[in-house]
Short mmCIF file of C-alpha atoms in Angstrom, two decimals:
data_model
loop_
_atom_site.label_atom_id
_atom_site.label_comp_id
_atom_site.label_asym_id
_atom_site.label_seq_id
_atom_site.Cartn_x
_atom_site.Cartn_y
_atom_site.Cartn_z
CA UNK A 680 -41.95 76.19 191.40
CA UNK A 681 -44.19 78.30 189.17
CA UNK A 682 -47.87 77.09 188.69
CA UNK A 683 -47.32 76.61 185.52
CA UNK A 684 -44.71 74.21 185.80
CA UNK A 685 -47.14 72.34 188.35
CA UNK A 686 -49.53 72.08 185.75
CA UNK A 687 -47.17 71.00 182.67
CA UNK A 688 -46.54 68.03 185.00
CA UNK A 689 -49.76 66.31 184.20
CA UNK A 690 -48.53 65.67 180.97
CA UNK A 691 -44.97 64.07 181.53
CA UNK A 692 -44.54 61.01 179.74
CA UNK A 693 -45.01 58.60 182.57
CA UNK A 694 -41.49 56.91 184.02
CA UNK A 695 -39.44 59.23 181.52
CA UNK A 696 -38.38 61.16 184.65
CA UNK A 697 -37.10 57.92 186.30
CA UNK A 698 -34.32 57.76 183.69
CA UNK A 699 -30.81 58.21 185.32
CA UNK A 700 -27.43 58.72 184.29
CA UNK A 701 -26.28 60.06 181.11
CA UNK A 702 -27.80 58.35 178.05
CA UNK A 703 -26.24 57.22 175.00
CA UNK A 704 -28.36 55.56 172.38
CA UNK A 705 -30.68 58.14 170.09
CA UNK A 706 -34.53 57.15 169.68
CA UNK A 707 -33.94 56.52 165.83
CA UNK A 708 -31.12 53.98 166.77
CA UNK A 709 -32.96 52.35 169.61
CA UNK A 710 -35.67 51.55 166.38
CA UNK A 711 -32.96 49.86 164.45
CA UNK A 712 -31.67 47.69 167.33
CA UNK A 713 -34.84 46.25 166.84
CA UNK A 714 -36.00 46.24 170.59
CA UNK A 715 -39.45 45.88 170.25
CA UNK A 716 -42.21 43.67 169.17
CA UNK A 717 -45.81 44.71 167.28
CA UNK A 718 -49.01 44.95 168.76
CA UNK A 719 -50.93 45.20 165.92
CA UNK A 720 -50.10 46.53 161.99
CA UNK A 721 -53.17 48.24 160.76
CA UNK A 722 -51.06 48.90 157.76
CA UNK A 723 -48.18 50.02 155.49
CA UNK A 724 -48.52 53.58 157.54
CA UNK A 725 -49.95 52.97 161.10
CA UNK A 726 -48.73 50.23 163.26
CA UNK A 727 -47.89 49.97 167.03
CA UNK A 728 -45.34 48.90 168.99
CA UNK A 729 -44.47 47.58 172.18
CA UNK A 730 -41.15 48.05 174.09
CA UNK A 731 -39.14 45.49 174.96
CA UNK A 732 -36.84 46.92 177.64
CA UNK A 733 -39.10 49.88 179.27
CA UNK A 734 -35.69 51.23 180.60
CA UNK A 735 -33.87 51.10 177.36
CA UNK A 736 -36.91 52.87 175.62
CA UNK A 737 -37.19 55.14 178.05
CA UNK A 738 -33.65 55.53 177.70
CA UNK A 739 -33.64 56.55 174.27
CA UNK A 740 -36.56 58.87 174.06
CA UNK A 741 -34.49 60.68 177.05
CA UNK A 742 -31.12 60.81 174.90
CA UNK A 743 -33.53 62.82 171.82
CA UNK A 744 -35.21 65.14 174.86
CA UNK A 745 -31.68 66.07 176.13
CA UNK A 746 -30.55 66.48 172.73
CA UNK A 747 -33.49 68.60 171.67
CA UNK A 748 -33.56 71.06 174.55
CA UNK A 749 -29.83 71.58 174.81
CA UNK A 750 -30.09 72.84 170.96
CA UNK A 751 -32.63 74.59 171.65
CA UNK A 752 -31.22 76.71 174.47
CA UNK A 753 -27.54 76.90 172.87
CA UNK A 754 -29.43 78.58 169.72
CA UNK A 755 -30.33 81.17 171.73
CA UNK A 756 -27.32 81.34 173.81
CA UNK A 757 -25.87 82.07 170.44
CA UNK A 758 -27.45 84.69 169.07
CA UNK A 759 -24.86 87.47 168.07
CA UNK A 760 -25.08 90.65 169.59
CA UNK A 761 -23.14 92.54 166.77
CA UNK A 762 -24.21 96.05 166.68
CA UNK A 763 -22.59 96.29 162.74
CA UNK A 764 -25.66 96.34 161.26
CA UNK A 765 -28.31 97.93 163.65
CA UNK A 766 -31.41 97.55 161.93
CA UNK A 767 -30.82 94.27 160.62
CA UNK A 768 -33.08 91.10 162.13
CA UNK A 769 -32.89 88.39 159.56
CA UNK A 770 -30.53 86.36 161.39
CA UNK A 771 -32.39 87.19 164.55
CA UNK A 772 -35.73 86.02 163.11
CA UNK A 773 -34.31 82.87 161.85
CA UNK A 774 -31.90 81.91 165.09
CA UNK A 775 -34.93 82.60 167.76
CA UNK A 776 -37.02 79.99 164.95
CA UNK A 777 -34.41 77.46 165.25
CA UNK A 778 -34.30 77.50 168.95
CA UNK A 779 -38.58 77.32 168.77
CA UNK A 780 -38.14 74.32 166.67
CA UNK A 781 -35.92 72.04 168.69
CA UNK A 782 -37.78 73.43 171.87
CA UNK A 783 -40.99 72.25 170.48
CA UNK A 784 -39.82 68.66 169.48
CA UNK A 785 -38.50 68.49 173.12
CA UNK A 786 -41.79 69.30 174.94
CA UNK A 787 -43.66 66.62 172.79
CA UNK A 788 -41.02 63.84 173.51
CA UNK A 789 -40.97 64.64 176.99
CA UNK A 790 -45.16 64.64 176.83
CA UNK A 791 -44.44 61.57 175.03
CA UNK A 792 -45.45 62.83 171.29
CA UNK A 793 -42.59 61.47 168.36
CA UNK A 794 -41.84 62.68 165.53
CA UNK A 795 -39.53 60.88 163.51
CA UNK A 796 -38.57 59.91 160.45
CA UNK A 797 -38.12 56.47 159.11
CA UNK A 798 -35.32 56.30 156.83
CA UNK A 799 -33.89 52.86 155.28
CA UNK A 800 -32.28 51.92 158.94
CA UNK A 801 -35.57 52.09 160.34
CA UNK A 802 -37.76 50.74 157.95
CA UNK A 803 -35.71 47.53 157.76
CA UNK A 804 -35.63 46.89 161.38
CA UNK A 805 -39.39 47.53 161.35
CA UNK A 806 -39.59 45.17 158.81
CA UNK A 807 -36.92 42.75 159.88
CA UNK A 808 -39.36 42.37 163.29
CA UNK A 809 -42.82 42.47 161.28
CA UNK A 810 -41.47 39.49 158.75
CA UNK A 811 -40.56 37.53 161.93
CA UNK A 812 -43.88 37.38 163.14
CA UNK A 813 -45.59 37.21 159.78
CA UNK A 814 -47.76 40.51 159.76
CA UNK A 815 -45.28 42.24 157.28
CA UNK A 816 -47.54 44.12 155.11
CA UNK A 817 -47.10 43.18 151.39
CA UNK A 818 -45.53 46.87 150.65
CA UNK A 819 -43.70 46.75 153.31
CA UNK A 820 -43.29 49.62 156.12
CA UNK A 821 -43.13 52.99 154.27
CA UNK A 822 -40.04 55.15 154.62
CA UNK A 823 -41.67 58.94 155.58
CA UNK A 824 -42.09 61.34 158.52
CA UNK A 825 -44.55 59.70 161.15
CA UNK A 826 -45.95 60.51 164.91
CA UNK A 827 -45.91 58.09 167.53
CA UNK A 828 -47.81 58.35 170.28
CA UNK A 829 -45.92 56.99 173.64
CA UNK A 830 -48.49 55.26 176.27
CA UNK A 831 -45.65 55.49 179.48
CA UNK A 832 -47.62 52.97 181.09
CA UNK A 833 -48.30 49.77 178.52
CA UNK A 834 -45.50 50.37 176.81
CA UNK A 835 -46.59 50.65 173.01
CA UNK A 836 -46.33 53.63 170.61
CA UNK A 837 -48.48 54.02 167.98
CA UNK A 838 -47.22 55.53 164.93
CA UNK A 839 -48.65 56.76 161.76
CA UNK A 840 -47.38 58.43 158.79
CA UNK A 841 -48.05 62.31 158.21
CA UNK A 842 -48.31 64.17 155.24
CA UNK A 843 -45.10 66.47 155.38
CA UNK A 844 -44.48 64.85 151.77
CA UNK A 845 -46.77 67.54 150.65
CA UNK A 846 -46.84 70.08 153.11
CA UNK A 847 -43.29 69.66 154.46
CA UNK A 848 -42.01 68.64 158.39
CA UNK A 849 -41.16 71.80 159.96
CA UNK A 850 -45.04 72.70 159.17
CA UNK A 851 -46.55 69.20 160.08
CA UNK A 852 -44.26 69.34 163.27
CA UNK A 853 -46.00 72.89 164.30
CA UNK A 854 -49.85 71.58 163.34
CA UNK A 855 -48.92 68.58 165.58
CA UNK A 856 -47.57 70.65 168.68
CA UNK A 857 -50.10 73.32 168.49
CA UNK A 858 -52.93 70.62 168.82
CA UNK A 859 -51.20 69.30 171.76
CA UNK A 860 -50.77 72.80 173.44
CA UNK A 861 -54.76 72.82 172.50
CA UNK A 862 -55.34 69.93 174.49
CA UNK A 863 -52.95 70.77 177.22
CA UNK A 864 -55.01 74.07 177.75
CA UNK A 865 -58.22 72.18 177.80
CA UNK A 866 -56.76 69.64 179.83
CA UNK A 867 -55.93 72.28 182.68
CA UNK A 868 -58.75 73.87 182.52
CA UNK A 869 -61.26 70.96 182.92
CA UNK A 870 -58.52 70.01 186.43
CA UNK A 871 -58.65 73.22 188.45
CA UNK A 872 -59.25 76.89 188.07
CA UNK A 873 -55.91 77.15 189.84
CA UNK A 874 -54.68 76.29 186.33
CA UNK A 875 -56.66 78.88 184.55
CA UNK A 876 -53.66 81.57 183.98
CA UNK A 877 -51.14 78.32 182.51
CA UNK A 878 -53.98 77.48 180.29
CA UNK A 879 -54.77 80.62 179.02
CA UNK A 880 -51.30 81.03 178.60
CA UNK A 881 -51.10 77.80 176.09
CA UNK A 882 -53.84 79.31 174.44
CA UNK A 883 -51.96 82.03 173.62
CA UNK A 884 -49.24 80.80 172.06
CA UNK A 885 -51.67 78.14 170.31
CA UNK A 886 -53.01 81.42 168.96
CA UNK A 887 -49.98 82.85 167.60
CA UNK A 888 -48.95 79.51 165.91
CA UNK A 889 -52.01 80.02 164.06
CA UNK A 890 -52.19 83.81 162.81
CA UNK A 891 -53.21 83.89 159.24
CA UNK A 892 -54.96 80.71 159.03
CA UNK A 893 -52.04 78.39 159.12
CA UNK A 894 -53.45 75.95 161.49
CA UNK A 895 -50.40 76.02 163.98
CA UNK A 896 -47.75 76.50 161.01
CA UNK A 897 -47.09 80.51 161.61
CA UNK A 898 -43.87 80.03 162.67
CA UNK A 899 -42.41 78.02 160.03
CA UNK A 900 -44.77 80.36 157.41
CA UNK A 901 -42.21 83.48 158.99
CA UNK A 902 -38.98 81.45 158.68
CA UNK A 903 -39.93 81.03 155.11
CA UNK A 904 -40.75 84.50 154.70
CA UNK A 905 -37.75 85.98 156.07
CA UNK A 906 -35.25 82.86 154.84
CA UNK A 907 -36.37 82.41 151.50
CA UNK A 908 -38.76 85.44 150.12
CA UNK A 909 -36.38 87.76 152.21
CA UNK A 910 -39.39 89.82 153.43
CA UNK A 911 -40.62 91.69 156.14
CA UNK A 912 -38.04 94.24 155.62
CA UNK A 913 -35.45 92.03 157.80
CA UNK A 914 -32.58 92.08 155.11
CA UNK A 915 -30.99 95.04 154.08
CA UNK A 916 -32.02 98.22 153.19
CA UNK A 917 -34.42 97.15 156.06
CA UNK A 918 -38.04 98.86 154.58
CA UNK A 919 -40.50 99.22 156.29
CA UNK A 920 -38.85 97.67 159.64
CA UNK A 921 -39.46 99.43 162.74
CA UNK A 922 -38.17 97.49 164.81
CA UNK A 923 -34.33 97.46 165.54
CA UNK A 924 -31.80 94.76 165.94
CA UNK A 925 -31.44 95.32 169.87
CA UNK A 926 -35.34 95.11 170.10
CA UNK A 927 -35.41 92.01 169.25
CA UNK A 928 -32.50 90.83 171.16
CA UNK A 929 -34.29 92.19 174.47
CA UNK A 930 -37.39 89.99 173.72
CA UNK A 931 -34.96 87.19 172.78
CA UNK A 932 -33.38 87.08 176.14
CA UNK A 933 -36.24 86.80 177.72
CA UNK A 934 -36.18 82.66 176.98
CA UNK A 935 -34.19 82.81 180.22
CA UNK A 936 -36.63 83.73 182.64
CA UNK A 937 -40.53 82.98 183.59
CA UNK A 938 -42.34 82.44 179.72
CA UNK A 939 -45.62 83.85 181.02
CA UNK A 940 -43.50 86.90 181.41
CA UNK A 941 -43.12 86.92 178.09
CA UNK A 942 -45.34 89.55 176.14
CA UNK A 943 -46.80 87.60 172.78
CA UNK A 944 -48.75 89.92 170.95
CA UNK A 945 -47.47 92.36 168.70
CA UNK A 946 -50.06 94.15 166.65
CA UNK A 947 -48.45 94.65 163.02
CA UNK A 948 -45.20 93.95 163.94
CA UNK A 949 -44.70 90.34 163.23
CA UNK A 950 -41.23 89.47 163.67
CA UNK A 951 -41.65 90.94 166.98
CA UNK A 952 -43.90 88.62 167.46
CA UNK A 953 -42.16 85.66 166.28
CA UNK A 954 -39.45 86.27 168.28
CA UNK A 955 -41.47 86.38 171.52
CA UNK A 956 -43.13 83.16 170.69
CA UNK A 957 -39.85 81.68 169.95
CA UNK A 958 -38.73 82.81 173.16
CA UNK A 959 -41.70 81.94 175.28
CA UNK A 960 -41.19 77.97 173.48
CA UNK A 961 -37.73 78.19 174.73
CA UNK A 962 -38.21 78.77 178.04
CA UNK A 963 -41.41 76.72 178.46
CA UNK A 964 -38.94 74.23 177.23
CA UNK A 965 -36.74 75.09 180.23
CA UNK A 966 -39.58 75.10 182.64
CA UNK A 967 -40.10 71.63 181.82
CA UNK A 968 -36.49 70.76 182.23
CA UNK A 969 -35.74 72.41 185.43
CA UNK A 970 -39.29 70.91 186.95
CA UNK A 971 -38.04 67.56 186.09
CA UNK A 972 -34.54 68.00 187.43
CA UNK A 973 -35.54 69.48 190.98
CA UNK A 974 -38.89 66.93 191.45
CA UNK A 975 -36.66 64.07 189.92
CA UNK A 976 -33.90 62.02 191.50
CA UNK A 977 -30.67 64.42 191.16
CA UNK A 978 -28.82 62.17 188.49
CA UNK A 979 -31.86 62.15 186.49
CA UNK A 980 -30.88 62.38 182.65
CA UNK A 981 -31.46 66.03 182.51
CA UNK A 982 -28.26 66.73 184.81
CA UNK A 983 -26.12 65.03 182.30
CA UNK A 984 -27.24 67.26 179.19
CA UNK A 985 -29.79 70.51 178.71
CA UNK A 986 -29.47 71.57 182.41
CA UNK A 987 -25.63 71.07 182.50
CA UNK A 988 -25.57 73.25 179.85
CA UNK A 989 -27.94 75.61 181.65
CA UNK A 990 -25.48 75.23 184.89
CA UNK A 991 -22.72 75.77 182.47
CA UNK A 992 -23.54 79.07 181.45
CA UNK A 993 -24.97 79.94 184.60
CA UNK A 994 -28.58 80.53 184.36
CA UNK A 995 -29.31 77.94 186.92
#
């Protein structure tokens, strides 16, 4: 296995790789089964959890990681190869971000990083459980997008409320990973300098997800660019693009192989660029995955979701 799969170990969510069998339940409905008690409220925004059932829990968080890398990987797998329109990259730019985006969220669950959003489901079961022990805050548990932090070994996550009401999910999602790829680099470093190559790796992708001062958010800054202000001369009559469609579709397919493979930079050329950091997410992503399935027991959870698919399509 690649070193820098080795390395990306150290930060498994302890136990998560124990799970077996295919799971069922989603994170978001294991929260309003209401199978957990609190640890402490600090309050309307930041409380923490404990687990009742470590394997249910467990359980859950596994379903969303599944979920999360298989959409990943079939958003690539997708990714039309029409040669209609041979200059044009819009869809290409957007695609490769989707398959970043559910890539990313799968990493942090499977580091044990959430982020979810409590809608009226959860916020009443939160509540439900808080009123039962008499800590319920006197506003209540807000509804909002919040990060919980998983602790694999005591069983509690700790969750507070972000601030994607102003600055939106997709970008609080990125600032959130990016400081975790931050401390995974650091992390690896500090271990061995047989981990010096994965770590600067992390780095570099930490440094793309922050070109222009966007504090990990450069990714979702380019889907807006390209989706809504339909710039960088990715929509027709193309200006100014140099790049052509089946450019972008080789550095696309390159999610499939070794990520540090993966060339990131691309001076002035930034959907180019976007697309290789997409790519490099996506098969980080399936790093992870195919660590966990050939160091795990071979009905671990993976087998029953994102690495069937892989095995489906036969990349593995």
């Amino acid at each position: 296995m690649l070193p820098l799969a080795e390395g990306m170990r150290n930060f498994w969510l302890p136990k998560l790789h124990h799970v077996k069998g295919a799971t069922t339940e989603s994170f978001a409905s294991w929260i309003t089964r209401g199978d957990f008690v609190f640890s402490s409220i600090n309050s309307s925004t930041t409380f923490t959890i404990k687990i009742l059932s470590t394997r249910a829990g467990l359980a859950a968080l596994a379903h969303d990681c599944n979920k999360m890398a298989a959409a990943s990987f079939e958003t690539f797998l997708e990714i039309s190869d029409s040669n209609i329109l041979p200059k044009s990259c819009a869809w290409i730019s957007l695609t490769t971000y989707y398959g970043a985006f559910y890539a990313a969220h799968a990493i942090l669950r499977l580091c044990g990083t959430i982020c979810f959003q409590v809608d009226a489901p959860q916020r009443q079961a939160l509540e439900k459980v808080a009123d039962l022990f008499g800590i319920l805050p006197v506003n209540g548990i807000e509804n909002g997008f919040y990060v919980g932090t998983f602790d694999g070994l005591s069983g509690e996550i700790a969750f507070a409320k972000t601030n994607a009401g102003s600055s939106g999910s997709h970008n609080v999602m990125w600032k959130i990973f990016n400081n975790e790829l931050k401390r995974f680099s650091v992390e690896l470093l500090s271990s061995s300098t047989l981990h010096s190559k994965s770590a600067n790796f992390l780095t570099s992708i930490s440094n793309s997800l922050c070109q222009n001062g966007t504090g990990g958010g450069w990714l979702s800054a380019m889907r807006n660019d390209v989706n809504y202000k339909l710039s960088h001369g990715a929509w027709f009559p193309y200006k100014g693009l140099s790049r052509k469609k089946k450019d972008l579709l080789s550095i696309a397919a390159k999610w499939k192989g070794d990520p540090m493979a993966i060339k990131l930079e691309y001076p002035k050329d930034p959907l180019s660029q976007q697309v290789a950091t997409s790519a490099a997410l996506a098969a980080l992503c399936k790093l992870i995955v195919l660590d966990m399935l050939h160091t795990g027991d071979p009905k671990i959870f993976h087998a029953y979701g994102s690495a069937s698919l892989l095995k489906l399509v036969k990349i593995i």
